[in-house]
JSON list of C-alpha atoms in Angstrom, two decimals:
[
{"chain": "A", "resi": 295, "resn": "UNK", "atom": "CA", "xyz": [-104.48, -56.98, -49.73]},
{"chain": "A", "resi": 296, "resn": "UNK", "atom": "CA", "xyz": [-102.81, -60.09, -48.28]},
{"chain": "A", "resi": 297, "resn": "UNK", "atom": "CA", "xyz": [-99.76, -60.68, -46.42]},
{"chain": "A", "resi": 298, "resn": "UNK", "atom": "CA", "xyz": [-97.19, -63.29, -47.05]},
{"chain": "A", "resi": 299, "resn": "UNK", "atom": "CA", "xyz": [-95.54, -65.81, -44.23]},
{"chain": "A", "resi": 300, "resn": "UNK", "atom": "CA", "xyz": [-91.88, -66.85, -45.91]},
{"chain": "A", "resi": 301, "resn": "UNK", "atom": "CA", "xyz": [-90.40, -69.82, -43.74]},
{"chain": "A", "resi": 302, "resn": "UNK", "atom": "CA", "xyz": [-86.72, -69.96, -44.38]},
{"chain": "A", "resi": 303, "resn": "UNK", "atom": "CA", "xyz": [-85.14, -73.25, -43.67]},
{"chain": "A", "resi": 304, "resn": "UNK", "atom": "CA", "xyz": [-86.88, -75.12, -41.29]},
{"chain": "A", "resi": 305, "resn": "UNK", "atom": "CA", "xyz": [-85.26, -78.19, -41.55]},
{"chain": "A", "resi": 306, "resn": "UNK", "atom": "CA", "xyz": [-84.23, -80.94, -39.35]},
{"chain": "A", "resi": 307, "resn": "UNK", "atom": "CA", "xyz": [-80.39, -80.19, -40.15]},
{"chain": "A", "resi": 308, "resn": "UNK", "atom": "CA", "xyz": [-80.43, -76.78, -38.80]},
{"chain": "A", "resi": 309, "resn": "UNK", "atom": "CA", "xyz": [-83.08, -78.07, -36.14]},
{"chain": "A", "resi": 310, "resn": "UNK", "atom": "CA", "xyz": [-81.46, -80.84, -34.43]},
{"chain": "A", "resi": 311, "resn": "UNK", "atom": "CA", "xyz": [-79.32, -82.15, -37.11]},
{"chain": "A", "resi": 312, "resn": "UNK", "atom": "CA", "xyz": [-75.30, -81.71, -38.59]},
{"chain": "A", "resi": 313, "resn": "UNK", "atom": "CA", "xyz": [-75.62, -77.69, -38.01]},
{"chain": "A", "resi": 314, "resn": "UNK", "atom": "CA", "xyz": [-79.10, -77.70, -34.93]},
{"chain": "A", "resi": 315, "resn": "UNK", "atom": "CA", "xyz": [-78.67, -76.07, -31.79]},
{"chain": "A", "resi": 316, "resn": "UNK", "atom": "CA", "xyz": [-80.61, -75.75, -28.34]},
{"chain": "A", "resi": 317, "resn": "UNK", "atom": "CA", "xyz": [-82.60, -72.92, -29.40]},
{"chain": "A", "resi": 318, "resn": "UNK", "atom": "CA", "xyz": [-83.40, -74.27, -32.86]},
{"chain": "A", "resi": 319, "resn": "UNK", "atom": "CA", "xyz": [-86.32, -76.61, -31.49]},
{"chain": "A", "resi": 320, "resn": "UNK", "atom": "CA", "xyz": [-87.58, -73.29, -29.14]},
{"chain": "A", "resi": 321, "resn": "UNK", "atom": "CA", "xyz": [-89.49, -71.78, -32.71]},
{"chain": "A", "resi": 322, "resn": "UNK", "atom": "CA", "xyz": [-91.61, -74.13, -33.61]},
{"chain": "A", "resi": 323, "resn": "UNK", "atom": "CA", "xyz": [-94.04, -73.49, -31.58]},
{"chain": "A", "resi": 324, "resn": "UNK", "atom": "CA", "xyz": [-93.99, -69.67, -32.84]},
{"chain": "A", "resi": 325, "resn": "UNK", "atom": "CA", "xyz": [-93.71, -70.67, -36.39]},
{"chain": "A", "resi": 326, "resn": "UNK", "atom": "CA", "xyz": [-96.42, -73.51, -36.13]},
{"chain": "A", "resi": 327, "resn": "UNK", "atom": "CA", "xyz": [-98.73, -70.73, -34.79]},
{"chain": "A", "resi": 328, "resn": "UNK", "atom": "CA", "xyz": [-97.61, -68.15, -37.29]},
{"chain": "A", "resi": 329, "resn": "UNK", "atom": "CA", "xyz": [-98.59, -70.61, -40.53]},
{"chain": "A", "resi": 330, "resn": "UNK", "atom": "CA", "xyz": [-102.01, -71.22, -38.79]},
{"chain": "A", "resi": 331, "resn": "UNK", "atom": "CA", "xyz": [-102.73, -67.80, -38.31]},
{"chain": "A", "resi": 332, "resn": "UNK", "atom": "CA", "xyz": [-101.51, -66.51, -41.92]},
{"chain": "A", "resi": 333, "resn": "UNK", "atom": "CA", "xyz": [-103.92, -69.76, -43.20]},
{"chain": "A", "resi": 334, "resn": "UNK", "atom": "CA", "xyz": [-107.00, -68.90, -41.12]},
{"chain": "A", "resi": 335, "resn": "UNK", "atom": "CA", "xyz": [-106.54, -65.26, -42.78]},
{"chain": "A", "resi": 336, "resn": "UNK", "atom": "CA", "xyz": [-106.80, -66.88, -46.03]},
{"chain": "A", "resi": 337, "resn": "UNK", "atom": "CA", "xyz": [-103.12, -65.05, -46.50]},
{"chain": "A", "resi": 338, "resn": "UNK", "atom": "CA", "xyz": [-99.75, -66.52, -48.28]},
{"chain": "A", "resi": 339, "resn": "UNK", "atom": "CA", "xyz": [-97.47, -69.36, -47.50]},
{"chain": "A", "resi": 340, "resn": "UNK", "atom": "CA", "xyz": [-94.49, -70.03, -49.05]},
{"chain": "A", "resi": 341, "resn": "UNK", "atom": "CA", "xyz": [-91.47, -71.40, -48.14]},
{"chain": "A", "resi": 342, "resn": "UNK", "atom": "CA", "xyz": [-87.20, -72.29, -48.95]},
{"chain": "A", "resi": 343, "resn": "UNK", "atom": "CA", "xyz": [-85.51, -75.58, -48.30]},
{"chain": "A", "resi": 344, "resn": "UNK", "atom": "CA", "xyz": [-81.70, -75.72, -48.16]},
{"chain": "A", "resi": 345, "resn": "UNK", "atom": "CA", "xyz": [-80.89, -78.09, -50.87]},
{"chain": "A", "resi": 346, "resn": "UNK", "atom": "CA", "xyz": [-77.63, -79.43, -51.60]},
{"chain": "A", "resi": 347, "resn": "UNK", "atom": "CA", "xyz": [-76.28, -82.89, -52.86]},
{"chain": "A", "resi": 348, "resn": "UNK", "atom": "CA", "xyz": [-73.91, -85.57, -52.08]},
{"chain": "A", "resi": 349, "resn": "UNK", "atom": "CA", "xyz": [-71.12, -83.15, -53.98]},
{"chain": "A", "resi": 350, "resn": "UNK", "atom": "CA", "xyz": [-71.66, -80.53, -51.37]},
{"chain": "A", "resi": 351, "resn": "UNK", "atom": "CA", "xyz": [-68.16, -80.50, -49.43]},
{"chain": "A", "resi": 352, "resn": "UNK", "atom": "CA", "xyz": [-66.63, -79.92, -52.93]},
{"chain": "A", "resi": 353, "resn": "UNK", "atom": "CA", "xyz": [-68.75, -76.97, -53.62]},
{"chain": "A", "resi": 354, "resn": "UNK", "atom": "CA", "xyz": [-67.79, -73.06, -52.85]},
{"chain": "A", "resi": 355, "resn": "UNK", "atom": "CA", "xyz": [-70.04, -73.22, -49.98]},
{"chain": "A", "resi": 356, "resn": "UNK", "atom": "CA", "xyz": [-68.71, -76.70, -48.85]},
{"chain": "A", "resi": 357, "resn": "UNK", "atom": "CA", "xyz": [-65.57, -75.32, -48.61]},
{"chain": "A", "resi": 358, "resn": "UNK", "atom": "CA", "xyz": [-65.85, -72.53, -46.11]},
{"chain": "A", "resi": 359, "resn": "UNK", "atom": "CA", "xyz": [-68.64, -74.37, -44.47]},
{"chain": "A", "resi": 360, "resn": "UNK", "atom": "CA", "xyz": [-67.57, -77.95, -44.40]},
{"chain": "A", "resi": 361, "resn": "UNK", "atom": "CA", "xyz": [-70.05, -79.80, -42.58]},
{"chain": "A", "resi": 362, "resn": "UNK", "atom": "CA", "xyz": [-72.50, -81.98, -44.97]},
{"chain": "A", "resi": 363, "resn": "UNK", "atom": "CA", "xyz": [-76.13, -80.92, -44.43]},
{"chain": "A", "resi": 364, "resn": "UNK", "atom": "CA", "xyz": [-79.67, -80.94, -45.70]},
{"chain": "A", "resi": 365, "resn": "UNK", "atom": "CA", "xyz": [-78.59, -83.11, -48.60]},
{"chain": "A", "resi": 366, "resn": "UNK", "atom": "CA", "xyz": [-81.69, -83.49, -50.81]},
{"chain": "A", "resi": 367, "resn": "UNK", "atom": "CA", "xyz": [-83.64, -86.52, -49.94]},
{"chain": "A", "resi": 368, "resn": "UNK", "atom": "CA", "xyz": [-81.87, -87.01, -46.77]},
{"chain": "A", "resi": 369, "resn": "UNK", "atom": "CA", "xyz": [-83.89, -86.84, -43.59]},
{"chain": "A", "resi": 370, "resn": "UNK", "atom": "CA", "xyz": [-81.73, -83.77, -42.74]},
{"chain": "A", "resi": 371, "resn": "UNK", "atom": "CA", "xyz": [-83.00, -81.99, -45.64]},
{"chain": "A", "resi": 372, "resn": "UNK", "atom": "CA", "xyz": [-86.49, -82.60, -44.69]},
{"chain": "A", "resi": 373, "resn": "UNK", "atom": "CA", "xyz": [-88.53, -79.67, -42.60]},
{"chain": "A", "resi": 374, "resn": "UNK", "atom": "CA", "xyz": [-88.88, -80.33, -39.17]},
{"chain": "A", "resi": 375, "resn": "UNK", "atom": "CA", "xyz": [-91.45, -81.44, -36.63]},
{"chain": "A", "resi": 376, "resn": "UNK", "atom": "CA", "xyz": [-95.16, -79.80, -37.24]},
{"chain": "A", "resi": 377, "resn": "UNK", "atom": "CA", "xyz": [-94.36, -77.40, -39.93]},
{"chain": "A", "resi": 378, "resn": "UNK", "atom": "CA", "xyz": [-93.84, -80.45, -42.34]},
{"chain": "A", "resi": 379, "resn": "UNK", "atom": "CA", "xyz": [-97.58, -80.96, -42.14]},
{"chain": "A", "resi": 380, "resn": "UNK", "atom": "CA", "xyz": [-98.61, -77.22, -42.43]},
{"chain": "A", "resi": 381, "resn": "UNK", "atom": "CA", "xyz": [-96.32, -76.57, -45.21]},
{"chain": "A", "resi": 382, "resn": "UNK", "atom": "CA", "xyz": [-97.04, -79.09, -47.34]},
{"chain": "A", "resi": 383, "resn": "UNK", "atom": "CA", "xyz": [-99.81, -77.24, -49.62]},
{"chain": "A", "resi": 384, "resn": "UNK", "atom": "CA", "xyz": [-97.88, -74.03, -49.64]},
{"chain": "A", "resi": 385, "resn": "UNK", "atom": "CA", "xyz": [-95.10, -73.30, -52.52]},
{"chain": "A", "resi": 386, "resn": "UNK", "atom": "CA", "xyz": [-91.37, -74.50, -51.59]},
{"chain": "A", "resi": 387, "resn": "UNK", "atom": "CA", "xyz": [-88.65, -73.09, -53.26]},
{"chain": "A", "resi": 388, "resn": "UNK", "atom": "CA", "xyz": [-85.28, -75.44, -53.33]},
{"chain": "A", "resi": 389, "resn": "UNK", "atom": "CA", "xyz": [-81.88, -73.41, -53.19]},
{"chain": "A", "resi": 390, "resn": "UNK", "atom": "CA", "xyz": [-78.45, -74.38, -53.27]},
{"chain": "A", "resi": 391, "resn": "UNK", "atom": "CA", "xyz": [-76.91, -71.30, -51.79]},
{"chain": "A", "resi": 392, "resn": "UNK", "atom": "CA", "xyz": [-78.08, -68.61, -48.94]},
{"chain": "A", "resi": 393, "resn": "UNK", "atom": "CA", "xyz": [-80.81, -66.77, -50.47]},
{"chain": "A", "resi": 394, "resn": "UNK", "atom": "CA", "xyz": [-83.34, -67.80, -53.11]},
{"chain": "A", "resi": 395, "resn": "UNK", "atom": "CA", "xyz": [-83.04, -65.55, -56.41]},
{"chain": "A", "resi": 396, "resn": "UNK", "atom": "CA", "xyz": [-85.74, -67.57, -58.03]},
{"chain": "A", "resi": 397, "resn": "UNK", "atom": "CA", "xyz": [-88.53, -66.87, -54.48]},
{"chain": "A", "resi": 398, "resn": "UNK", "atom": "CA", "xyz": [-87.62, -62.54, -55.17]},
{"chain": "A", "resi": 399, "resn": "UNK", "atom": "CA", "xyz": [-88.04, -62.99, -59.08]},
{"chain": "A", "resi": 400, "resn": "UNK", "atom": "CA", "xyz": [-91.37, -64.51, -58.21]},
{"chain": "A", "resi": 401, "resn": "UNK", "atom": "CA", "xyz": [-92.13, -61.56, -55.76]},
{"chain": "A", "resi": 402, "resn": "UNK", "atom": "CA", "xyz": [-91.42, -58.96, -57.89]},
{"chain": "A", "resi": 403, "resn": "UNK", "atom": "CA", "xyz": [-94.19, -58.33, -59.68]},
{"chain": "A", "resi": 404, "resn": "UNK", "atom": "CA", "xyz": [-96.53, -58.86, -56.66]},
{"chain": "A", "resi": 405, "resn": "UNK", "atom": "CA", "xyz": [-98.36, -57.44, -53.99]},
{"chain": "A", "resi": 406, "resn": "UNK", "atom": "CA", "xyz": [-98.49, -57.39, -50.45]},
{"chain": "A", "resi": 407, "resn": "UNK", "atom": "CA", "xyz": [-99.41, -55.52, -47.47]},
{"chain": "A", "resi": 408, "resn": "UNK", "atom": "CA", "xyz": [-96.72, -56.82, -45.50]},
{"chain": "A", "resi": 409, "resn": "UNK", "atom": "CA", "xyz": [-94.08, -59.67, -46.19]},
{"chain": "A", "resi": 410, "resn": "UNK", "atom": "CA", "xyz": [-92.84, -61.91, -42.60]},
{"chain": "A", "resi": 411, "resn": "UNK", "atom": "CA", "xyz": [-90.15, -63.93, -42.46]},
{"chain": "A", "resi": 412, "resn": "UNK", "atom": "CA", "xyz": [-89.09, -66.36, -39.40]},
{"chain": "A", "resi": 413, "resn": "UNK", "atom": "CA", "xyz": [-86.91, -69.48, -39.54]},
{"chain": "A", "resi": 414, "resn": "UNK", "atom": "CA", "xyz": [-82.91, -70.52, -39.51]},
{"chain": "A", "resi": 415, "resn": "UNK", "atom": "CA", "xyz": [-80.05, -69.49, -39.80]},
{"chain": "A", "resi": 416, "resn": "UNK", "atom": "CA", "xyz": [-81.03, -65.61, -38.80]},
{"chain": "A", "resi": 417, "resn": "UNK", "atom": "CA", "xyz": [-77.08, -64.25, -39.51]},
{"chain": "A", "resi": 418, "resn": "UNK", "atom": "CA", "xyz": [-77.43, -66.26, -42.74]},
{"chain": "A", "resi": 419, "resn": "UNK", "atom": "CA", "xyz": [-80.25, -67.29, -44.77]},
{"chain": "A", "resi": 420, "resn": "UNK", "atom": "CA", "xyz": [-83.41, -65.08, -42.74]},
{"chain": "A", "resi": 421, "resn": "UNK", "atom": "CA", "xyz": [-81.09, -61.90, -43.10]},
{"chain": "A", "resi": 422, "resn": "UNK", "atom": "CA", "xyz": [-80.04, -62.84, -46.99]},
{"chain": "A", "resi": 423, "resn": "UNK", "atom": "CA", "xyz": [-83.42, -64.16, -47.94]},
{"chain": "A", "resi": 424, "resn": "UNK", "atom": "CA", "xyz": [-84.79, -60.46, -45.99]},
{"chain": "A", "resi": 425, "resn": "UNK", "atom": "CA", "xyz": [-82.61, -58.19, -48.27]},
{"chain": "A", "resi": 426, "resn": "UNK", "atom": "CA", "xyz": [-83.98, -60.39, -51.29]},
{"chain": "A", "resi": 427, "resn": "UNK", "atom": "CA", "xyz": [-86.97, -59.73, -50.56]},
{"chain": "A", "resi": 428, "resn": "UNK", "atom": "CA", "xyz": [-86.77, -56.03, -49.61]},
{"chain": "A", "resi": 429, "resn": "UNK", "atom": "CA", "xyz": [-84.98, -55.34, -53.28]},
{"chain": "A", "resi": 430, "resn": "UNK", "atom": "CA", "xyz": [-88.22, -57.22, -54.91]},
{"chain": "A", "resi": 431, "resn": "UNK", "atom": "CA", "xyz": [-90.61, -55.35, -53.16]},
{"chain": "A", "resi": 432, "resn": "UNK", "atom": "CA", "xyz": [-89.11, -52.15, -51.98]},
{"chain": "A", "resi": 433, "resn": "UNK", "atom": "CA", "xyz": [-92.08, -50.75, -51.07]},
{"chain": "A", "resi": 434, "resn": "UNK", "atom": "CA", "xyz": [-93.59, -53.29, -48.79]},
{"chain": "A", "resi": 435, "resn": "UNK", "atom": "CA", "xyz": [-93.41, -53.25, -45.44]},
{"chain": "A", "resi": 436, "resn": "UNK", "atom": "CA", "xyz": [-90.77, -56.72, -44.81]},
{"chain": "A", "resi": 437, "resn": "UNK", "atom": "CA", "xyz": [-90.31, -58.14, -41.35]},
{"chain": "A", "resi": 438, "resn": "UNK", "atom": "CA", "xyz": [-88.43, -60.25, -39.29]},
{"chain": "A", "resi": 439, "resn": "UNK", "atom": "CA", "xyz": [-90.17, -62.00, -36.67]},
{"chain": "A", "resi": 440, "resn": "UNK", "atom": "CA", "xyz": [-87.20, -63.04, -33.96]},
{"chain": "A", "resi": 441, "resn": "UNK", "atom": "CA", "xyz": [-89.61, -65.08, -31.94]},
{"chain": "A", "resi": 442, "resn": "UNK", "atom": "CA", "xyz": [-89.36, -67.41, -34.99]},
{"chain": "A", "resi": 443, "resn": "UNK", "atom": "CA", "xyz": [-85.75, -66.88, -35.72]},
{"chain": "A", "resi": 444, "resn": "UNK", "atom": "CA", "xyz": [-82.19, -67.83, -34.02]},
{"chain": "A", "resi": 445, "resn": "UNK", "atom": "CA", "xyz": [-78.80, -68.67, -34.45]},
{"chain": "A", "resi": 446, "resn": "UNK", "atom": "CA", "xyz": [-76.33, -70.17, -32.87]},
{"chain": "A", "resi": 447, "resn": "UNK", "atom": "CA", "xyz": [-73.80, -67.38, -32.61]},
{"chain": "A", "resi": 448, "resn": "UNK", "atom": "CA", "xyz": [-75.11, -64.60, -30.50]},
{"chain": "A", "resi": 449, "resn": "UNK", "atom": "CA", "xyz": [-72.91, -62.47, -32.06]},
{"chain": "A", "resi": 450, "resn": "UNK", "atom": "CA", "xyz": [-73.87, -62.49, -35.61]},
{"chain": "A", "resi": 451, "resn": "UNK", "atom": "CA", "xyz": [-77.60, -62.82, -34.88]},
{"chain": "A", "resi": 452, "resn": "UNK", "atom": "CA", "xyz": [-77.28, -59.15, -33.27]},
{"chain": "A", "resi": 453, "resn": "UNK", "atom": "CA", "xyz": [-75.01, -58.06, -35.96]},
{"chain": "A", "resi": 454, "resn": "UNK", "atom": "CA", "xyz": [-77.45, -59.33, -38.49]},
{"chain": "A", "resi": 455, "resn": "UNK", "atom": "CA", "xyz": [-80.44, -57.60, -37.17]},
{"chain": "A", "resi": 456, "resn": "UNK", "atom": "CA", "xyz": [-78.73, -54.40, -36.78]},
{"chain": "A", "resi": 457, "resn": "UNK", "atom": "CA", "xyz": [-77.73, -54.73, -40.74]},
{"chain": "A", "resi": 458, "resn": "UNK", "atom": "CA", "xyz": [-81.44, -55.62, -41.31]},
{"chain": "A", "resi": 459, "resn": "UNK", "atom": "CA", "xyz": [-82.81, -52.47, -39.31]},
{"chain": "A", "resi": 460, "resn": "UNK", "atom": "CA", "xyz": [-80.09, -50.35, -41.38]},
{"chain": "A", "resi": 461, "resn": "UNK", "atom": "CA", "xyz": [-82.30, -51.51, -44.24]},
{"chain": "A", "resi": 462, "resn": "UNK", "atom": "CA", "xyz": [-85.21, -50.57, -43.40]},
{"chain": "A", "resi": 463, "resn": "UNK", "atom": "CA", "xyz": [-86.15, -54.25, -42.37]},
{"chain": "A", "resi": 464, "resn": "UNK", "atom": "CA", "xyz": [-88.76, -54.14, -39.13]},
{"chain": "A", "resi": 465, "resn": "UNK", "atom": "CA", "xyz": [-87.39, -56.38, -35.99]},
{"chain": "A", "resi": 466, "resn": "UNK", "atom": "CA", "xyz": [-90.14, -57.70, -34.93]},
{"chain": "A", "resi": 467, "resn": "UNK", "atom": "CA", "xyz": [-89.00, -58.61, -31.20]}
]
């Protein structure tokens, strides 16, 4: 049985962009040898993309969170550095809000021996992409790899994993 590799959000916004931070760049090198592991195993890729338009500081995210970002097209909204490349054969899915209801419909009637996710923001879309994936495959095994996850608030990251683990989520530390 094969295991799946979800990248959440690897883009240059949250990198080094409108919403980056110093520990943002630190992953890549983690996530850049996770994908080439999970591809040399012959196991599954796929990946979301924060994706909002030029209306986003009028939307109900925009709002509470009003700083413009990975507006579709934009080089913000692009993913960064070397996982570009190694993504770019693997199935994106676009979403407009935290998690992506259209990646755990597509999960649900799968299989996996273990589902890993890494990327940005962890207090935000890792941890509400993790508990869409853990309600579409409750039986799976689902991880969170923190050597490929950050945020920029300390405080929330640790919050967020200890909500995770309360779900039966595995830290991977």
């Amino acid at each position: 049985m094969k295991k799946l590799l979800i990248v959440v959000d690897f883009q240059n916004d949250f990198v080094t962009g409108s919403l980056g931070f110093d520990e943002a760049p630190q992953l890549e090198n983690h996530i850049v040898h996770l994908i080439q592991t999970f591809q040399q195993n012959h196991d599954d890729i796929i990946y979301t993309m924060d994706t909002h338009q030029t209306n986003y500081l009028q939307t109900y995210e925009g709002l509470h969170l009003p700083i413009a970002h990975c507006i579709e097209n934009t080089p913000g909204w692009q993913l960064y550095g070397k996982v570009k490349e190694l993504l770019s054969d693997c199935t994106c899915y676009k979403k407009e809000t935290f998690p992506s209801l259209e990646m755990a419909n597509d999960l649900k009637n799968k299989e996996y021996e273990s589902v890993t996710l890494v990327g940005l923001v962890s207090h935000i879309c890792v941890l509400s992409n993790a508990i869409m994936v853990k309600s579409a495959l409750p039986d799976t095994p689902v991880r969170v790899d923190l050597k490929g996850c950050a945020s920029s608030d300390q405080i929330t990251h640790q919050k967020s994993i200890d909500v995770m683990k309360s779900l039966q989520i595995k830290i991977i530390e």
